[in-house]
XYZ file of C-alpha atoms in Angstrom:
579
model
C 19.965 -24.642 25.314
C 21.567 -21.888 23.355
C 25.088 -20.878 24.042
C 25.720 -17.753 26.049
C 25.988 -14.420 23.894
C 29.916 -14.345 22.946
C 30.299 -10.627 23.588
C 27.982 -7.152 24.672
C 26.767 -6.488 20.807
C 25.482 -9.845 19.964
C 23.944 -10.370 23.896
C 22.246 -6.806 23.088
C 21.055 -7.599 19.699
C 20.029 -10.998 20.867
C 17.719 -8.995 23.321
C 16.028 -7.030 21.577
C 15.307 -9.178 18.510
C 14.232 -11.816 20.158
C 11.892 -9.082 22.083
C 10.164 -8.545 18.598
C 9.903 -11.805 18.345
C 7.808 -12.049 21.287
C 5.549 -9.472 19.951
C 4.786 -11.598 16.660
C 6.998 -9.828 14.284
C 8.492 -12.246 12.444
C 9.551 -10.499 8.733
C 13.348 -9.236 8.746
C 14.810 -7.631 5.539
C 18.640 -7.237 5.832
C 20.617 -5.390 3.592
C 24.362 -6.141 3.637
C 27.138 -4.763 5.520
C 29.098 -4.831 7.929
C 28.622 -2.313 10.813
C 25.402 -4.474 11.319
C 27.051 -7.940 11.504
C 25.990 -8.399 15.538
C 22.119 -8.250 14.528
C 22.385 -10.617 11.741
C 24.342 -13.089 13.808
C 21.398 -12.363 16.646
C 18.760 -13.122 13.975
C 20.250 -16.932 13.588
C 19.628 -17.699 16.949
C 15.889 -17.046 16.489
C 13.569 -20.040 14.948
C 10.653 -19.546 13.092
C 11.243 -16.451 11.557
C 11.577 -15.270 7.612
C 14.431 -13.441 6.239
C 14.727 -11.772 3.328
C 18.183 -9.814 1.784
C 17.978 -6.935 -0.692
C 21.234 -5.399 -1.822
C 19.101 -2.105 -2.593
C 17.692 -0.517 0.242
C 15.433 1.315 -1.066
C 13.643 -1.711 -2.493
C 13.691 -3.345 1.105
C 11.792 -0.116 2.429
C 9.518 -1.015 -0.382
C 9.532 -4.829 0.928
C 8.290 -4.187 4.332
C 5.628 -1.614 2.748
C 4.059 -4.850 0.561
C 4.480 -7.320 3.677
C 2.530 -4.644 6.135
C -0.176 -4.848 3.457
C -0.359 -8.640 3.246
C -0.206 -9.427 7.027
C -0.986 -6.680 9.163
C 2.327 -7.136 10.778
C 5.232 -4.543 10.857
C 8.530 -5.884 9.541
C 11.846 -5.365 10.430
C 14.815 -3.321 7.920
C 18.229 -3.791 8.950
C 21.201 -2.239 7.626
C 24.500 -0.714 7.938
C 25.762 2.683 9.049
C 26.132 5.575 6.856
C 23.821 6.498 3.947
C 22.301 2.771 3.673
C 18.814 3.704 5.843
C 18.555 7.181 3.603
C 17.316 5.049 0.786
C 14.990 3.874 2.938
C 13.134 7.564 3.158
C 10.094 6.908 -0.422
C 9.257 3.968 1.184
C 8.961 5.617 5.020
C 7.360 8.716 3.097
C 4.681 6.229 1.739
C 4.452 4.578 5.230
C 3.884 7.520 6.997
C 1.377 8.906 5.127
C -0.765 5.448 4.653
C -0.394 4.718 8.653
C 1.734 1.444 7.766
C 4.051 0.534 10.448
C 7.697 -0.172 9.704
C 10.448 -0.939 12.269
C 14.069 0.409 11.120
C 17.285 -0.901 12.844
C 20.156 1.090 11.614
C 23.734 0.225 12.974
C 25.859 3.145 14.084
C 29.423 3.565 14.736
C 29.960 4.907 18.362
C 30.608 8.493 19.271
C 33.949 8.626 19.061
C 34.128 7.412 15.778
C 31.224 10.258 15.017
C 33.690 13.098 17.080
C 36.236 12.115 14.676
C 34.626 11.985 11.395
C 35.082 8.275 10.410
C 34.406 6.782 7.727
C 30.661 5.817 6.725
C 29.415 8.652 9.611
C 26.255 10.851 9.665
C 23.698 11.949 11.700
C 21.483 8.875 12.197
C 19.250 9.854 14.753
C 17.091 12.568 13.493
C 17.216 11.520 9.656
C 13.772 10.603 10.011
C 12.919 13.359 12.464
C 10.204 14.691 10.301
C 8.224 11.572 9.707
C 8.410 10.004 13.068
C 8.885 11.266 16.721
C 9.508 7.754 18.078
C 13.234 7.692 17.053
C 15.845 5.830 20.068
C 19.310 5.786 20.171
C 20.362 2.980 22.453
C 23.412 3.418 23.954
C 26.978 2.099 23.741
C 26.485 -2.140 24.768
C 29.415 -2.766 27.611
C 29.403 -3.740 31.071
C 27.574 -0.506 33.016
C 24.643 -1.116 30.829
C 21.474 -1.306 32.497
C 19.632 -4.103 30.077
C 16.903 -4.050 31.995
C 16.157 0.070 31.296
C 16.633 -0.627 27.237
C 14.459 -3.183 26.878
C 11.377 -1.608 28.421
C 12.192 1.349 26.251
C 12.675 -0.661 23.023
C 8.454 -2.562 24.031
C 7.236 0.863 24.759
C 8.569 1.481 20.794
C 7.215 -1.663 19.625
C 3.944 -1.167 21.050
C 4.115 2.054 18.905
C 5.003 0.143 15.918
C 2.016 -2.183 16.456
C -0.244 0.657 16.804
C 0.414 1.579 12.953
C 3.394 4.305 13.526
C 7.181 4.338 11.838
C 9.576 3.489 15.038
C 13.508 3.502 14.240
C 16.139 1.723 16.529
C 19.734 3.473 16.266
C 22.115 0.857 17.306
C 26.377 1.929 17.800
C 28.363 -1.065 18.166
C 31.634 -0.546 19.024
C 34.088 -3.540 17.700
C 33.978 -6.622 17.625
C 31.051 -6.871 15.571
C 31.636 -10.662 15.057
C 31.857 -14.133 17.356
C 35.024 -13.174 19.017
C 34.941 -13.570 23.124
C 34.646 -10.595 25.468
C 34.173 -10.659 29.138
C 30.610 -10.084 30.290
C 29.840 -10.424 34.248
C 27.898 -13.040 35.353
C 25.701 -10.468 36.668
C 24.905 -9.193 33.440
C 24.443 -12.476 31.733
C 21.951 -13.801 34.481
C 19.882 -10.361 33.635
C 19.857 -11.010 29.928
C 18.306 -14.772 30.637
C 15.722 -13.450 32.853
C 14.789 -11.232 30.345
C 14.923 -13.624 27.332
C 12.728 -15.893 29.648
C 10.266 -13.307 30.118
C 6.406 -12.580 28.809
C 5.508 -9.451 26.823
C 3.140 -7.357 28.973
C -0.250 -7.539 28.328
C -1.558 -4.847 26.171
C -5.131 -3.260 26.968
C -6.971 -2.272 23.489
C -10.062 -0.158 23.476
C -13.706 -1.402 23.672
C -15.736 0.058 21.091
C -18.545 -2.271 22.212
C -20.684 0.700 23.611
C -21.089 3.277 20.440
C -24.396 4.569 19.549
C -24.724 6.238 16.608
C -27.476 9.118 15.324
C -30.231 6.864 14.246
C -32.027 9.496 12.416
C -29.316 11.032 10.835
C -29.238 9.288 8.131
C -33.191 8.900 7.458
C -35.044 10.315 4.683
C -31.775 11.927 2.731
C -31.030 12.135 -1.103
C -27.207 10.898 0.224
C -24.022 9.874 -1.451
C -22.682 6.998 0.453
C -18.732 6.716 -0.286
C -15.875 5.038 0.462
C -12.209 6.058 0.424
C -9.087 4.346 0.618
C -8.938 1.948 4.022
C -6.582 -0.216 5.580
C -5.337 -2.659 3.074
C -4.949 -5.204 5.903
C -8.604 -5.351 6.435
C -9.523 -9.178 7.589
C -12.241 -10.960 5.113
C -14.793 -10.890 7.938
C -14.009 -6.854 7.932
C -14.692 -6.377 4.316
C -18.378 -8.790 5.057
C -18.988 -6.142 7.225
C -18.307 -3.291 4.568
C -20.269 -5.481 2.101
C -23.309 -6.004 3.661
C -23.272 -2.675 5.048
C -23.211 -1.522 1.609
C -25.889 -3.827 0.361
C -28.248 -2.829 3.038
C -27.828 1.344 2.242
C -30.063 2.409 -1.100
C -28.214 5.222 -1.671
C -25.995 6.044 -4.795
C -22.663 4.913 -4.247
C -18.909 5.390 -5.206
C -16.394 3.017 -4.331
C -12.595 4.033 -4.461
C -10.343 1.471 -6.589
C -8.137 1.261 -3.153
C -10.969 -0.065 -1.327
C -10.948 -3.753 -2.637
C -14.370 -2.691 -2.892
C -15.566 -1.503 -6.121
C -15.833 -4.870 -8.111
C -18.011 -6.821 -6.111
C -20.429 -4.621 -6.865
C -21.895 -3.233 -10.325
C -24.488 -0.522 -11.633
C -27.553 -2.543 -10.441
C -25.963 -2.103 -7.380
C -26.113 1.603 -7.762
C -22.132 1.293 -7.415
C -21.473 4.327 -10.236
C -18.300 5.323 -11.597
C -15.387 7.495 -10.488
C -15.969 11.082 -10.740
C -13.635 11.359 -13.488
C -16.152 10.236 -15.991
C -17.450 13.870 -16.986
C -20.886 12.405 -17.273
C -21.350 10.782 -13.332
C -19.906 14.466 -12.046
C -22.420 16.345 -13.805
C -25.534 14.035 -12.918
C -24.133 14.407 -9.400
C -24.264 18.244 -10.044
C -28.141 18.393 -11.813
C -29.127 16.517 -8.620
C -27.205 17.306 -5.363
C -27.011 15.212 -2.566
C -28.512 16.493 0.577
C -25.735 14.741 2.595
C -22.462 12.658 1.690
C -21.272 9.793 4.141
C -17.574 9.523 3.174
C -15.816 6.913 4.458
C -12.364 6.413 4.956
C -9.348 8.887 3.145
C -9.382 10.019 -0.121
C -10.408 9.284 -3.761
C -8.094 8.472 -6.610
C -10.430 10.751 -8.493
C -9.529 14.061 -7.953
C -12.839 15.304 -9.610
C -14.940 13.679 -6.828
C -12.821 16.245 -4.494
C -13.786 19.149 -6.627
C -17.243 18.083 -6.237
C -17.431 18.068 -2.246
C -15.676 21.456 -2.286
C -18.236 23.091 -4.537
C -21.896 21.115 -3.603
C -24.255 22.351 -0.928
C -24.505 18.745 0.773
C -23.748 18.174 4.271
C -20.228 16.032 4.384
C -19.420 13.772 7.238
C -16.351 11.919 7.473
C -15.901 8.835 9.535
C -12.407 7.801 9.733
C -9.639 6.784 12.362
C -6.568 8.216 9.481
C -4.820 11.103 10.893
C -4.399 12.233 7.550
C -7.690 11.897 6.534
C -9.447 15.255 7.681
C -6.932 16.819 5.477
C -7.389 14.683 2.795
C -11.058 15.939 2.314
C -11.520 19.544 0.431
C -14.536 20.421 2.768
C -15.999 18.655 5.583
C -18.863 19.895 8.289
C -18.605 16.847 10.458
C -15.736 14.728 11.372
C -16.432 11.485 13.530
C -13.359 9.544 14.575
C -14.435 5.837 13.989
C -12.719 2.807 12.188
C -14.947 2.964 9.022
C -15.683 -0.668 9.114
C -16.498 -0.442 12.599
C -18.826 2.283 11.607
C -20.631 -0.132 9.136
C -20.767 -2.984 11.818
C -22.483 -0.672 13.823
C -24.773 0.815 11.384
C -25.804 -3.213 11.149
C -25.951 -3.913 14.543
C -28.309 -0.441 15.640
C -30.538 -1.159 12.734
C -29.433 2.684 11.628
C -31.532 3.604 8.668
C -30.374 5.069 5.461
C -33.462 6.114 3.403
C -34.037 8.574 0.179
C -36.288 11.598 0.914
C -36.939 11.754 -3.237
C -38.173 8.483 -4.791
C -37.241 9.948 -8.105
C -33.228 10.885 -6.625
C -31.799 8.098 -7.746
C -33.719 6.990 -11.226
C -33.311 10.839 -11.975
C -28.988 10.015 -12.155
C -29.140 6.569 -13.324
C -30.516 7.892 -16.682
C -28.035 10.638 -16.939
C -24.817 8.219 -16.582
C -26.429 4.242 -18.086
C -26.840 5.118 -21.371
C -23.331 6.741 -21.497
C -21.609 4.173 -19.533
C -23.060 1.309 -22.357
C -21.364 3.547 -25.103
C -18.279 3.818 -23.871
C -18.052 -0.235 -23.134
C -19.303 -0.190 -26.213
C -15.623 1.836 -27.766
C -13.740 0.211 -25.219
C -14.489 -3.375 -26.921
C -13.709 -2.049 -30.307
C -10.677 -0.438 -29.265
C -6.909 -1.933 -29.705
C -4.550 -2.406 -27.238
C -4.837 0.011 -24.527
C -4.973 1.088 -21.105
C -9.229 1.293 -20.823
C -9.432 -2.298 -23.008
C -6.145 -3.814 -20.634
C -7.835 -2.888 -17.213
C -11.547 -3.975 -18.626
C -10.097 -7.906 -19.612
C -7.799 -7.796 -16.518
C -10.605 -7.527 -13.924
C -13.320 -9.670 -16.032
C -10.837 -12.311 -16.245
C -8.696 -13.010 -13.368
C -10.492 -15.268 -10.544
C -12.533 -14.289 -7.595
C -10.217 -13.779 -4.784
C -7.624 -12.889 -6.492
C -4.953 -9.661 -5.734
C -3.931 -6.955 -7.890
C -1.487 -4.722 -7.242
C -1.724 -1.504 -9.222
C 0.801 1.205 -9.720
C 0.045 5.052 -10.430
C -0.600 7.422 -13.107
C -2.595 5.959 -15.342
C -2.745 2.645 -14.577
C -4.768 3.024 -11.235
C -7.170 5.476 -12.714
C -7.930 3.231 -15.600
C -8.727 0.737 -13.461
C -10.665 3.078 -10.574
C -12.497 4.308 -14.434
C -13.529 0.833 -14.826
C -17.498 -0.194 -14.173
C -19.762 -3.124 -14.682
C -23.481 -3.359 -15.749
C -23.697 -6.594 -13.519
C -20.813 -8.437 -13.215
C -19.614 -8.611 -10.014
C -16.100 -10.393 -8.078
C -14.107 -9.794 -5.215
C -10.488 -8.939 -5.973
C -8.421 -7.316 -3.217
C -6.423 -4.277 -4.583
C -3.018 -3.209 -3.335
C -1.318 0.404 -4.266
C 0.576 3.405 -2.955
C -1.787 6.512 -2.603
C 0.211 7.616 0.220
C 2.052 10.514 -1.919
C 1.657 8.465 -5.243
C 5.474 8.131 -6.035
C 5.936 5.550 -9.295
C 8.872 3.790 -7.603
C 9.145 0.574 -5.277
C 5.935 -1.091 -7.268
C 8.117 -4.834 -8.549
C 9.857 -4.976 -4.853
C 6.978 -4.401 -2.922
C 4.167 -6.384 -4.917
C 6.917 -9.430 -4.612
C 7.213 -9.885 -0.898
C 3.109 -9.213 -1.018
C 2.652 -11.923 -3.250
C 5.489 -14.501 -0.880
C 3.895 -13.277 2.677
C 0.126 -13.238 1.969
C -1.968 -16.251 3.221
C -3.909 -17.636 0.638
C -1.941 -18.320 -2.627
C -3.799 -17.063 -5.244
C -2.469 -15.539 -8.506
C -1.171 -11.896 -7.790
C -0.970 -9.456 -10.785
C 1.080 -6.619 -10.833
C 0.114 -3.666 -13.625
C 2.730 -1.083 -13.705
C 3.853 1.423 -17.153
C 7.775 1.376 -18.234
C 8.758 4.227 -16.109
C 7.644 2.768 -12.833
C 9.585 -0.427 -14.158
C 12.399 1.668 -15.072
C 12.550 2.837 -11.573
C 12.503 -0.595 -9.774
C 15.053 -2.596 -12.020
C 17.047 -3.319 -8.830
C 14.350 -5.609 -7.911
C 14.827 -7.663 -10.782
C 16.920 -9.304 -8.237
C 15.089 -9.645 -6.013
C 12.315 -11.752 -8.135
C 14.937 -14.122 -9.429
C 16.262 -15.092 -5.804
C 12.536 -15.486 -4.772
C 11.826 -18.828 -5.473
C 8.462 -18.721 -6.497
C 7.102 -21.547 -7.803
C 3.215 -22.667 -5.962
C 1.565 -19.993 -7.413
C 1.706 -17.235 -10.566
C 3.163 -13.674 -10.281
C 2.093 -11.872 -13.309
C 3.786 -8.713 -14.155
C 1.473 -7.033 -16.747
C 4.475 -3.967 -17.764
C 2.879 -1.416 -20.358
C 5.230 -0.173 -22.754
C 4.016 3.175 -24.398
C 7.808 4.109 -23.824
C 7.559 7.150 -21.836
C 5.323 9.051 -18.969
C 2.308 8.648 -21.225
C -0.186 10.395 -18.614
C 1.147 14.108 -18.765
C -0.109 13.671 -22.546
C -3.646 13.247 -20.549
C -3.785 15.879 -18.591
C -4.858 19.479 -20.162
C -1.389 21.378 -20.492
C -0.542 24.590 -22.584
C 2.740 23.260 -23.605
C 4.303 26.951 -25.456
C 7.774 26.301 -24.531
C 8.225 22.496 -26.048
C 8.965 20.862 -22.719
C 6.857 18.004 -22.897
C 9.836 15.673 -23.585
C 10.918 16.373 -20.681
C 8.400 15.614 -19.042
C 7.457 12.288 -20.847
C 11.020 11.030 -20.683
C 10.227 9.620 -24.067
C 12.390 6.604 -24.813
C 13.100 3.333 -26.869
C 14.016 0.339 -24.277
C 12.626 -2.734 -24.521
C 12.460 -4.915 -21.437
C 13.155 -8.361 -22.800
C 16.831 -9.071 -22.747
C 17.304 -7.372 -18.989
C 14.667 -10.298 -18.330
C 16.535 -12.868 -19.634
C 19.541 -11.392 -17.730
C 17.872 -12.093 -14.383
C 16.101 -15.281 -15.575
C 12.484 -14.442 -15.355
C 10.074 -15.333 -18.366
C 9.340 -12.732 -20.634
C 6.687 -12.529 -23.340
C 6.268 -9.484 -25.484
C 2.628 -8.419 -26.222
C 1.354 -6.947 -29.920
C -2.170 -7.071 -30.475
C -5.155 -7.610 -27.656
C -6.279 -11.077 -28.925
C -2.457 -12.220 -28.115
C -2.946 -10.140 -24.633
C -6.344 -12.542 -24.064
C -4.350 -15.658 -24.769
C -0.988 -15.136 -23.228
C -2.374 -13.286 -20.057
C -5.216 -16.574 -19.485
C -1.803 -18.880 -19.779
C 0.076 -16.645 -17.091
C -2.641 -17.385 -14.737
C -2.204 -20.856 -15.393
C 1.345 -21.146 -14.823
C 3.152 -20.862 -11.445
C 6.146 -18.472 -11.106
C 6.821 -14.991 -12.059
C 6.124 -13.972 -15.348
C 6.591 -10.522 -17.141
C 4.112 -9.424 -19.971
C 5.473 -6.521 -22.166
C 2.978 -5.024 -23.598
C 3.084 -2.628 -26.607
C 0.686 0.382 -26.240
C 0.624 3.176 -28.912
C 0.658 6.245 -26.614
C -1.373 7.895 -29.761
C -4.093 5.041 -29.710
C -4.391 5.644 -25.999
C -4.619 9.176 -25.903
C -7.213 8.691 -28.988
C -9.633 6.433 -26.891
C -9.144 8.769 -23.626
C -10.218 11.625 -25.814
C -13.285 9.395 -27.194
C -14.045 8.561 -24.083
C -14.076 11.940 -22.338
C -15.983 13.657 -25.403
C -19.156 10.641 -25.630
C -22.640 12.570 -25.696
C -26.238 11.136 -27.087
């Protein structure tokens, strides 16, 4: 049996953690401190739990962001008072807006303290006022306490946070915030081990059983079937859904990179390319859809949203995301379904998706084959470079694997990418939420340490997202790694090489300031921290150090040399391909 709690902070903390507990949430990232000292304490006396430490906040936000996306499963950030939770805020930004649940504990200093502006003080409470209303400030732990009051306020939050939302726990402790002994009636102490002893109360979900959907709807349409970014905790039986679903609908299709989609399917699939390609957006145009069945949020194409915002077709939008009927430019009907429950019902009701025109689809497919085969065709003969790097990544790295992709450019050369016929599953991991570059090395690591199976997991990221996450070096080193292989595939073209992609009338010379042009190399910070490094040349050294990385268990960092004027060449070939 485990010893009474010494004193009113650690029986309080003791409560409520072990409350989450109880709930299944088992991931706690601490950063150090000491105003938090009561809840670390608390976390020892729980079993069966995994804790990780980050000196850098921000990279523990960025922690719990890659954990949500492996397990389904909020985790828990603790820290200390003062500005330690702000650095939290990219990672709640990207939380919010991607419906991944995060649970923050912040310690406080008591009023008092705040009346007299002590040191390591702010307003705790409403610094995340505009990205979550379920914010509570528990109150000062001593012997009036009612324990019984806090914790059914602290399961109604938790309930929240296991419904996908961003809760935050304020916590003031007053001192001691250690072991030493303070009088706590027996009254109270009796009331914390009923509680402790107690059973979570049974939670009620919906029955979605009983939809019926519009079987005719669908029938005899020259539609666009497409599927945005989903949940990236989607369960393998989920995604059968999605797949057979798709393989069952004759339509056209476009499959977002985020969807974990896209590869298992290929051109004879009628699985086209991102809208981005000039040459898909313009077939699209000569022959307009009579109806497009989005599913899910948005596209890392922007193009695709130009499309919908400018094409006669009928748009329907089946999604659960609260931010997804703003994520579409234009949409005439909205129906509020989990999208993969919308394909297991399309299944189950036999609904029919048919083509009005037999010559709909042939009629696009030979506006966009021949084009695709020439630009595989300058891809191959290219050198090293983003189109040629995401092309050998995805045709060589096993079925089931993961890949986590950062932004800019790297996402939309891989989302660019398309296949003839070869076809594998390989789940995808990102940040779309507001596409920020940071947080990529921290929260692809405790992806790769909390997912089930233990495949390879491959992170692509350029040198500025790198640049940004360095912190997390640390993190990687102390990580222990050493079942499975953590490839970090970092692409040097020293600078933000994608504003020299975009069109930009640059009459006042500030592109350097945008590119942050600079001349680091990555290897000896590597060596600082311990972690393999391997600088990259040529592609043919890319083909045999990359198929040895998979191979080898551990993390492993790849440096690869791009010419940002050998990219941008390609891009431009790529863009400007006509028969």
């Amino acid at each position: 049996m485990k010893q009474d709690p010494e004193n009113f902070n650690l029986l309080y903390s003791r409560l409520i953690l072990d409350q989450l507990f109880k709930y299944g949430i088992k991931n706690f990232i601490i950063s150090p401190g000491l105003r938090n000292a009561p809840l670390m304490i608390a976390l020892k006396k729980l079993d069966d739990i995994h804790v990780s430490v980050s000196i850098d906040e921000r990279a523990a936000g960025y922690m719990a962001l890659g954990q949500y996306k492996a397990t389904g499963v909020p985790s828990v950030l603790i820290c200390t008072s003062g500005t330690a939770m702000a650095n939290y805020y990219p990672a709640i930004i990207e939380a919010q807006k991607t419906n991944t649940s995060i649970i923050i504990i912040s310690a406080d200093r008591p009023k008092e303290l705040h009346n007299e502006s002590s040191n390591q003080t702010m307003d705790q409470i409403n610094i995340f006022k505009t990205l979550t209303k379920s914010t509570l400030n528990l109150p000062i732990q001593d012997q009036g306490i009612s324990l019984q009051s806090s914790y059914t306020q602290v399961e109604r939050y938790i309930r929240k946070a296991l419904a996908e939302e961003v809760i935050h726990l304020n916590f003031p402790f007053r001192e001691p915030l250690d072991t030493t002994q303070v009088f706590i009636s027996k009254q109270l102490i009796q009331e914390f081990h009923v509680l402790i002893n107690s059973s979570p109360s049974r939670l009620i979900t919906k029955d979605n059983s009983v939809v019926k959907l519009d079987k005719n709807l669908y029938k005899d349409k020259n539609g666009l079937l497409v599927i945005g970014e989903l949940n990236s905790h989607l369960t393998n039986a989920e995604l059968e859904e999605f797949r057979l679903f798709i393989k069952s609908c004759p339509w056209p299709k476009i499959l977002d990179i985020t969807t974990s989609l896209k590869y298992g399917f290929s051109l004879e699939d009628n699985n086209f390319p991102s809208f981005d390609h000039p040459e898909v957006y313009n077939a699209f145009q000569d022959n307009c859809p009579d109806l497009v069945v989005h599913l899910g949020g948005k596209l890392t194409s922007k193009k695709y949203h130009e499309f919908i915002y400018n094409c006669q077709a009928q748009i329907i939008n089946i999604s659960q995301d609260k931010n997804s009927e703003k994520a579409l430019s234009r949409v005439n009907q909205y129906i509020s379904m989990k999208p993969h429950e919308f394909a297991y019902h399309c299944l189950k009701q036999e609904i029919i998706f048919s083509l009005r025109d037999e010559n709909y689809l042939p009629a696009i497919k030979a506006l966009i084959e021949p084009i695709i085969t020439t630009k595989v065709t300058l891809i191959d003969d290219a050198p090293l470079t983003f189109p040629k790097i995401s092309k050998h990544i995805v045709e060589v790295i096993a079925e089931n694997s993961d890949l986590y992709l950062a932004n800019s450019t790297t996402i939309r050369s891989f989302d660019s990418y398309s296949s003839f016929e070869k076809k594998k599953q390989i789940r995808i991991m990102t940040h779309r939420g507001v596409s920020g570059i940071e947080g990529f090395l921290a929260a692809s690591l405790a992806f790769h340490k909390a997912k089930e199976k233990k495949m390879p997991t491959v992170l692509v990221l350029g040198d500025v997202s790198f640049l940004h996450d360095l912190n997390s070096l640390n993190l990687i080193k102390e990580s222990n790694i050493s079942q499975n292989s953590f490839v970090i595939i970092l692409i040097n073209n020293f600078g933000g090489g994608i504003f020299t992609l975009v069109p930009f009338k640059d009459d006042h010379n500030i592109m350097p300031w945008m590119t942050t042009p600079h001349e680091y190399q990555f290897d000896k910070i590597c060596e600082t921290f311990g972690i393999r490094h391997d600088f990259v040349f040529d592609f043919e050294t890319f083909e045999n150090l990359f198929t040895k990385a998979l191979k080898r268990p551990g993390p492993q960092i790849l440096e690869l040399k791009v010419d940002n004027k050998s990219d941008l060449d390609i891009y431009q070939k790529l863009k400007t391909v006509r028969l």
